[in-house]
JSON list of C-alpha atoms and ligand atoms in Angstrom, two decimals:
[
{"chain": "A", "resi": 1, "resn": "MET", "atom": "CA", "xyz": [127.65, 49.34, 203.20]},
{"chain": "A", "resi": 2, "resn": "GLN", "atom": "CA", "xyz": [127.33, 49.68, 199.47]},
{"chain": "A", "resi": 3, "resn": "LYS", "atom": "CA", "xyz": [127.12, 47.07, 196.75]},
{"chain": "A", "resi": 4, "resn": "LEU", "atom": "CA", "xyz": [130.06, 47.46, 194.40]},
{"chain": "A", "resi": 5, "resn": "TYR", "atom": "CA", "xyz": [130.10, 44.65, 191.92]},
{"chain": "A", "resi": 6, "resn": "CYS", "atom": "CA", "xyz": [128.30, 41.49, 190.92]},
{"chain": "A", "resi": 7, "resn": "CYS", "atom": "CA", "xyz": [129.93, 38.74, 188.93]},
{"chain": "A", "resi": 8, "resn": "GLU", "atom": "CA", "xyz": [129.09, 35.22, 187.86]},
{"chain": "A", "resi": 9, "resn": "ASN", "atom": "CA", "xyz": [132.33, 33.60, 188.92]},
{"chain": "A", "resi": 10, "resn": "PRO", "atom": "CA", "xyz": [133.07, 33.24, 192.68]},
{"chain": "A", "resi": 11, "resn": "LEU", "atom": "CA", "xyz": [136.79, 33.03, 191.89]},
{"chain": "A", "resi": 12, "resn": "THR", "atom": "CA", "xyz": [136.63, 36.40, 190.17]},
{"chain": "A", "resi": 13, "resn": "ALA", "atom": "CA", "xyz": [134.78, 37.85, 193.15]},
{"chain": "A", "resi": 14, "resn": "ARG", "atom": "CA", "xyz": [137.45, 36.54, 195.49]},
{"chain": "A", "resi": 15, "resn": "HIS", "atom": "CA", "xyz": [140.18, 37.89, 193.24]},
{"chain": "A", "resi": 16, "resn": "LEU", "atom": "CA", "xyz": [138.62, 41.34, 193.18]},
{"chain": "A", "resi": 17, "resn": "LYS", "atom": "CA", "xyz": [138.09, 41.30, 196.94]},
{"chain": "A", "resi": 18, "resn": "ASN", "atom": "CA", "xyz": [141.77, 40.48, 197.30]},
{"chain": "A", "resi": 19, "resn": "ILE", "atom": "CA", "xyz": [142.73, 43.48, 195.17]},
{"chain": "A", "resi": 20, "resn": "LEU", "atom": "CA", "xyz": [140.52, 45.79, 197.22]},
{"chain": "A", "resi": 21, "resn": "GLU", "atom": "CA", "xyz": [141.91, 44.55, 200.51]},
{"chain": "A", "resi": 22, "resn": "ASN", "atom": "CA", "xyz": [145.45, 44.95, 199.26]},
{"chain": "A", "resi": 23, "resn": "ASN", "atom": "CA", "xyz": [144.56, 48.58, 198.67]},
{"chain": "A", "resi": 24, "resn": "GLY", "atom": "CA", "xyz": [143.23, 49.05, 202.18]},
{"chain": "A", "resi": 25, "resn": "ILE", "atom": "CA", "xyz": [139.53, 48.80, 201.31]},
{"chain": "A", "resi": 26, "resn": "SER", "atom": "CA", "xyz": [137.37, 46.82, 203.70]},
{"chain": "A", "resi": 27, "resn": "CYS", "atom": "CA", "xyz": [134.87, 44.69, 201.80]},
{"chain": "A", "resi": 28, "resn": "LEU", "atom": "CA", "xyz": [133.02, 41.38, 201.82]},
{"chain": "A", "resi": 29, "resn": "ILE", "atom": "CA", "xyz": [131.45, 38.93, 199.40]},
{"chain": "A", "resi": 30, "resn": "ARG", "atom": "CA", "xyz": [127.77, 38.13, 199.65]},
{"chain": "A", "resi": 31, "resn": "ASN", "atom": "CA", "xyz": [126.10, 35.08, 198.12]},
{"chain": "A", "resi": 32, "resn": "GLU", "atom": "CA", "xyz": [129.38, 33.23, 197.87]},
{"chain": "A", "resi": 33, "resn": "SER", "atom": "CA", "xyz": [128.08, 30.23, 199.80]},
{"chain": "A", "resi": 34, "resn": "LEU", "atom": "CA", "xyz": [124.67, 30.40, 198.13]},
{"chain": "A", "resi": 35, "resn": "HIS", "atom": "CA", "xyz": [126.34, 29.71, 194.82]},
{"chain": "A", "resi": 36, "resn": "ALA", "atom": "CA", "xyz": [126.98, 26.04, 195.62]},
{"chain": "A", "resi": 37, "resn": "THR", "atom": "CA", "xyz": [123.42, 25.36, 196.71]},
{"chain": "A", "resi": 38, "resn": "ALA", "atom": "CA", "xyz": [121.64, 27.56, 194.21]},
{"chain": "A", "resi": 39, "resn": "GLY", "atom": "CA", "xyz": [119.11, 24.80, 193.37]},
{"chain": "A", "resi": 40, "resn": "GLU", "atom": "CA", "xyz": [115.84, 26.73, 193.23]},
{"chain": "A", "resi": 41, "resn": "VAL", "atom": "CA", "xyz": [117.26, 30.24, 193.28]},
{"chain": "A", "resi": 42, "resn": "PRO", "atom": "CA", "xyz": [117.38, 31.97, 189.89]},
{"chain": "A", "resi": 43, "resn": "PRO", "atom": "CA", "xyz": [121.09, 32.09, 188.99]},
{"chain": "A", "resi": 44, "resn": "ILE", "atom": "CA", "xyz": [121.26, 35.88, 188.86]},
{"chain": "A", "resi": 45, "resn": "LEU", "atom": "CA", "xyz": [120.24, 36.07, 192.53]},
{"chain": "A", "resi": 46, "resn": "ALA", "atom": "CA", "xyz": [122.95, 33.64, 193.53]},
{"chain": "A", "resi": 47, "resn": "TRP", "atom": "CA", "xyz": [125.78, 35.54, 191.89]},
{"chain": "A", "resi": 48, "resn": "PRO", "atom": "CA", "xyz": [128.48, 36.66, 194.30]},
{"chain": "A", "resi": 49, "resn": "GLU", "atom": "CA", "xyz": [128.31, 40.35, 195.17]},
{"chain": "A", "resi": 50, "resn": "ILE", "atom": "CA", "xyz": [131.12, 42.49, 196.47]},
{"chain": "A", "resi": 51, "resn": "TRP", "atom": "CA", "xyz": [130.10, 45.01, 199.14]},
{"chain": "A", "resi": 52, "resn": "VAL", "atom": "CA", "xyz": [132.25, 47.86, 200.37]},
{"chain": "A", "resi": 53, "resn": "ASN", "atom": "CA", "xyz": [131.94, 48.40, 204.12]},
{"chain": "A", "resi": 54, "resn": "ASP", "atom": "CA", "xyz": [132.86, 52.08, 204.12]},
{"chain": "A", "resi": 55, "resn": "SER", "atom": "CA", "xyz": [131.00, 54.09, 201.48]},
{"chain": "A", "resi": 56, "resn": "ALA", "atom": "CA", "xyz": [133.74, 56.75, 201.71]},
{"chain": "A", "resi": 57, "resn": "GLN", "atom": "CA", "xyz": [135.99, 54.19, 199.99]},
{"chain": "A", "resi": 58, "resn": "PHE", "atom": "CA", "xyz": [133.43, 53.28, 197.36]},
{"chain": "A", "resi": 59, "resn": "GLU", "atom": "CA", "xyz": [134.75, 55.55, 194.62]},
{"chain": "A", "resi": 60, "resn": "LYS", "atom": "CA", "xyz": [138.30, 54.27, 195.01]},
{"chain": "A", "resi": 61, "resn": "ALA", "atom": "CA", "xyz": [137.02, 50.70, 195.05]},
{"chain": "A", "resi": 62, "resn": "GLU", "atom": "CA", "xyz": [135.11, 51.30, 191.84]},
{"chain": "A", "resi": 63, "resn": "LEU", "atom": "CA", "xyz": [138.24, 52.56, 190.10]},
{"chain": "A", "resi": 64, "resn": "LEU", "atom": "CA", "xyz": [140.19, 49.50, 191.22]},
{"chain": "A", "resi": 65, "resn": "ILE", "atom": "CA", "xyz": [137.48, 47.17, 189.93]},
{"chain": "A", "resi": 66, "resn": "ASN", "atom": "CA", "xyz": [137.37, 48.98, 186.61]},
{"chain": "A", "resi": 67, "resn": "GLU", "atom": "CA", "xyz": [141.13, 48.73, 186.36]},
{"chain": "A", "resi": 68, "resn": "ALA", "atom": "CA", "xyz": [141.13, 45.03, 187.21]},
{"chain": "A", "resi": 69, "resn": "THR", "atom": "CA", "xyz": [138.35, 44.08, 184.77]},
{"chain": "A", "resi": 70, "resn": "ARG", "atom": "CA", "xyz": [139.21, 46.47, 181.95]},
{"chain": "A", "resi": 71, "resn": "GLU", "atom": "CA", "xyz": [141.07, 43.87, 179.86]},
{"chain": "A", "resi": 72, "resn": "ARG", "atom": "CA", "xyz": [138.12, 41.48, 179.85]},
{"chain": "A", "resi": 73, "resn": "ASN", "atom": "CA", "xyz": [137.23, 41.72, 176.18]},
{"chain": "A", "resi": 74, "resn": "SER", "atom": "CA", "xyz": [140.38, 43.09, 174.64]},
{"chain": "A", "resi": 75, "resn": "SER", "atom": "CA", "xyz": [142.76, 40.18, 175.05]},
{"chain": "A", "resi": 76, "resn": "THR", "atom": "CA", "xyz": [142.61, 36.46, 174.41]},
{"chain": "A", "resi": 77, "resn": "GLU", "atom": "CA", "xyz": [145.79, 35.15, 176.00]},
{"chain": "A", "resi": 78, "resn": "GLU", "atom": "CA", "xyz": [146.66, 34.08, 179.47]},
{"chain": "A", "resi": 79, "resn": "TRP", "atom": "CA", "xyz": [149.61, 35.98, 180.82]},
{"chain": "A", "resi": 80, "resn": "ARG", "atom": "CA", "xyz": [152.47, 35.24, 183.17]},
{"chain": "A", "resi": 81, "resn": "CYS", "atom": "CA", "xyz": [153.26, 37.54, 186.05]},
{"chain": "A", "resi": 82, "resn": "ASN", "atom": "CA", "xyz": [156.76, 39.00, 185.85]},
{"chain": "A", "resi": 83, "resn": "ASN", "atom": "CA", "xyz": [156.97, 39.20, 189.62]},
{"chain": "A", "resi": 84, "resn": "CYS", "atom": "CA", "xyz": [155.91, 35.75, 190.86]},
{"chain": "A", "resi": 85, "resn": "ASN", "atom": "CA", "xyz": [155.63, 33.83, 187.57]},
{"chain": "A", "resi": 86, "resn": "GLU", "atom": "CA", "xyz": [152.00, 32.92, 188.21]},
{"chain": "A", "resi": 87, "resn": "VAL", "atom": "CA", "xyz": [149.79, 32.39, 185.14]},
{"chain": "A", "resi": 88, "resn": "ASN", "atom": "CA", "xyz": [146.71, 34.61, 185.21]},
{"chain": "A", "resi": 89, "resn": "GLU", "atom": "CA", "xyz": [143.50, 34.48, 183.24]},
{"chain": "A", "resi": 90, "resn": "ARG", "atom": "CA", "xyz": [143.23, 37.05, 180.52]},
{"chain": "A", "resi": 91, "resn": "GLN", "atom": "CA", "xyz": [140.53, 39.17, 182.17]},
{"chain": "A", "resi": 92, "resn": "PHE", "atom": "CA", "xyz": [142.74, 40.04, 185.10]},
{"chain": "A", "resi": 93, "resn": "ALA", "atom": "CA", "xyz": [144.82, 43.19, 184.79]},
{"chain": "A", "resi": 94, "resn": "ILE", "atom": "CA", "xyz": [146.49, 42.48, 188.12]},
{"chain": "A", "resi": 95, "resn": "CYS", "atom": "CA", "xyz": [148.13, 39.23, 189.24]},
{"chain": "A", "resi": 96, "resn": "TRP", "atom": "CA", "xyz": [145.72, 37.36, 191.53]},
{"chain": "A", "resi": 97, "resn": "LYS", "atom": "CA", "xyz": [148.59, 36.08, 193.62]},
{"chain": "A", "resi": 98, "resn": "CYS", "atom": "CA", "xyz": [150.82, 39.10, 194.28]},
{"chain": "A", "resi": 99, "resn": "SER", "atom": "CA", "xyz": [148.75, 41.99, 192.81]},
{"chain": "A", "resi": 100, "resn": "GLU", "atom": "CA", "xyz": [151.53, 42.97, 190.44]},
{"chain": "A", "resi": 101, "resn": "MET", "atom": "CA", "xyz": [150.22, 44.99, 187.49]},
{"chain": "A", "resi": 102, "resn": "ARG", "atom": "CA", "xyz": [150.03, 43.12, 184.23]},
{"chain": "A", "resi": 103, "resn": "ASN", "atom": "CA", "xyz": [152.88, 43.94, 181.89]},
{"chain": "A", "resi": 104, "resn": "GLU", "atom": "CA", "xyz": [152.12, 44.65, 178.27]},
{"chain": "A", "resi": 105, "resn": "TYR", "atom": "CA", "xyz": [154.21, 42.64, 175.89]},
{"chain": "B", "resi": 201, "resn": "ZN", "atom": "ZN1", "xyz": [152.32, 37.76, 190.59]}
]
């Protein structure tokens, strides 16, 4: 097992896990439950982490994460998926619901 990614938002972690699993990569989220009861834990330690089960898939997983988070700072608008019409937050390059690639307008 190899740690792939750490992010502040559990929803983002879940979204990214979803993308990985849709691409056949076995992974899990650590610290997801800790987040709600973080009380005395320094916040950084309670951030959800995404772990890849098979390190042979790690490189592919990393590319997918980079792809999915690449738009984070370059766009300010929410966008609507052309496939399922779901509204996605701007940092997502792939629809959280159906994994359709974001379309550039
Ligand atoms: Zn969609």
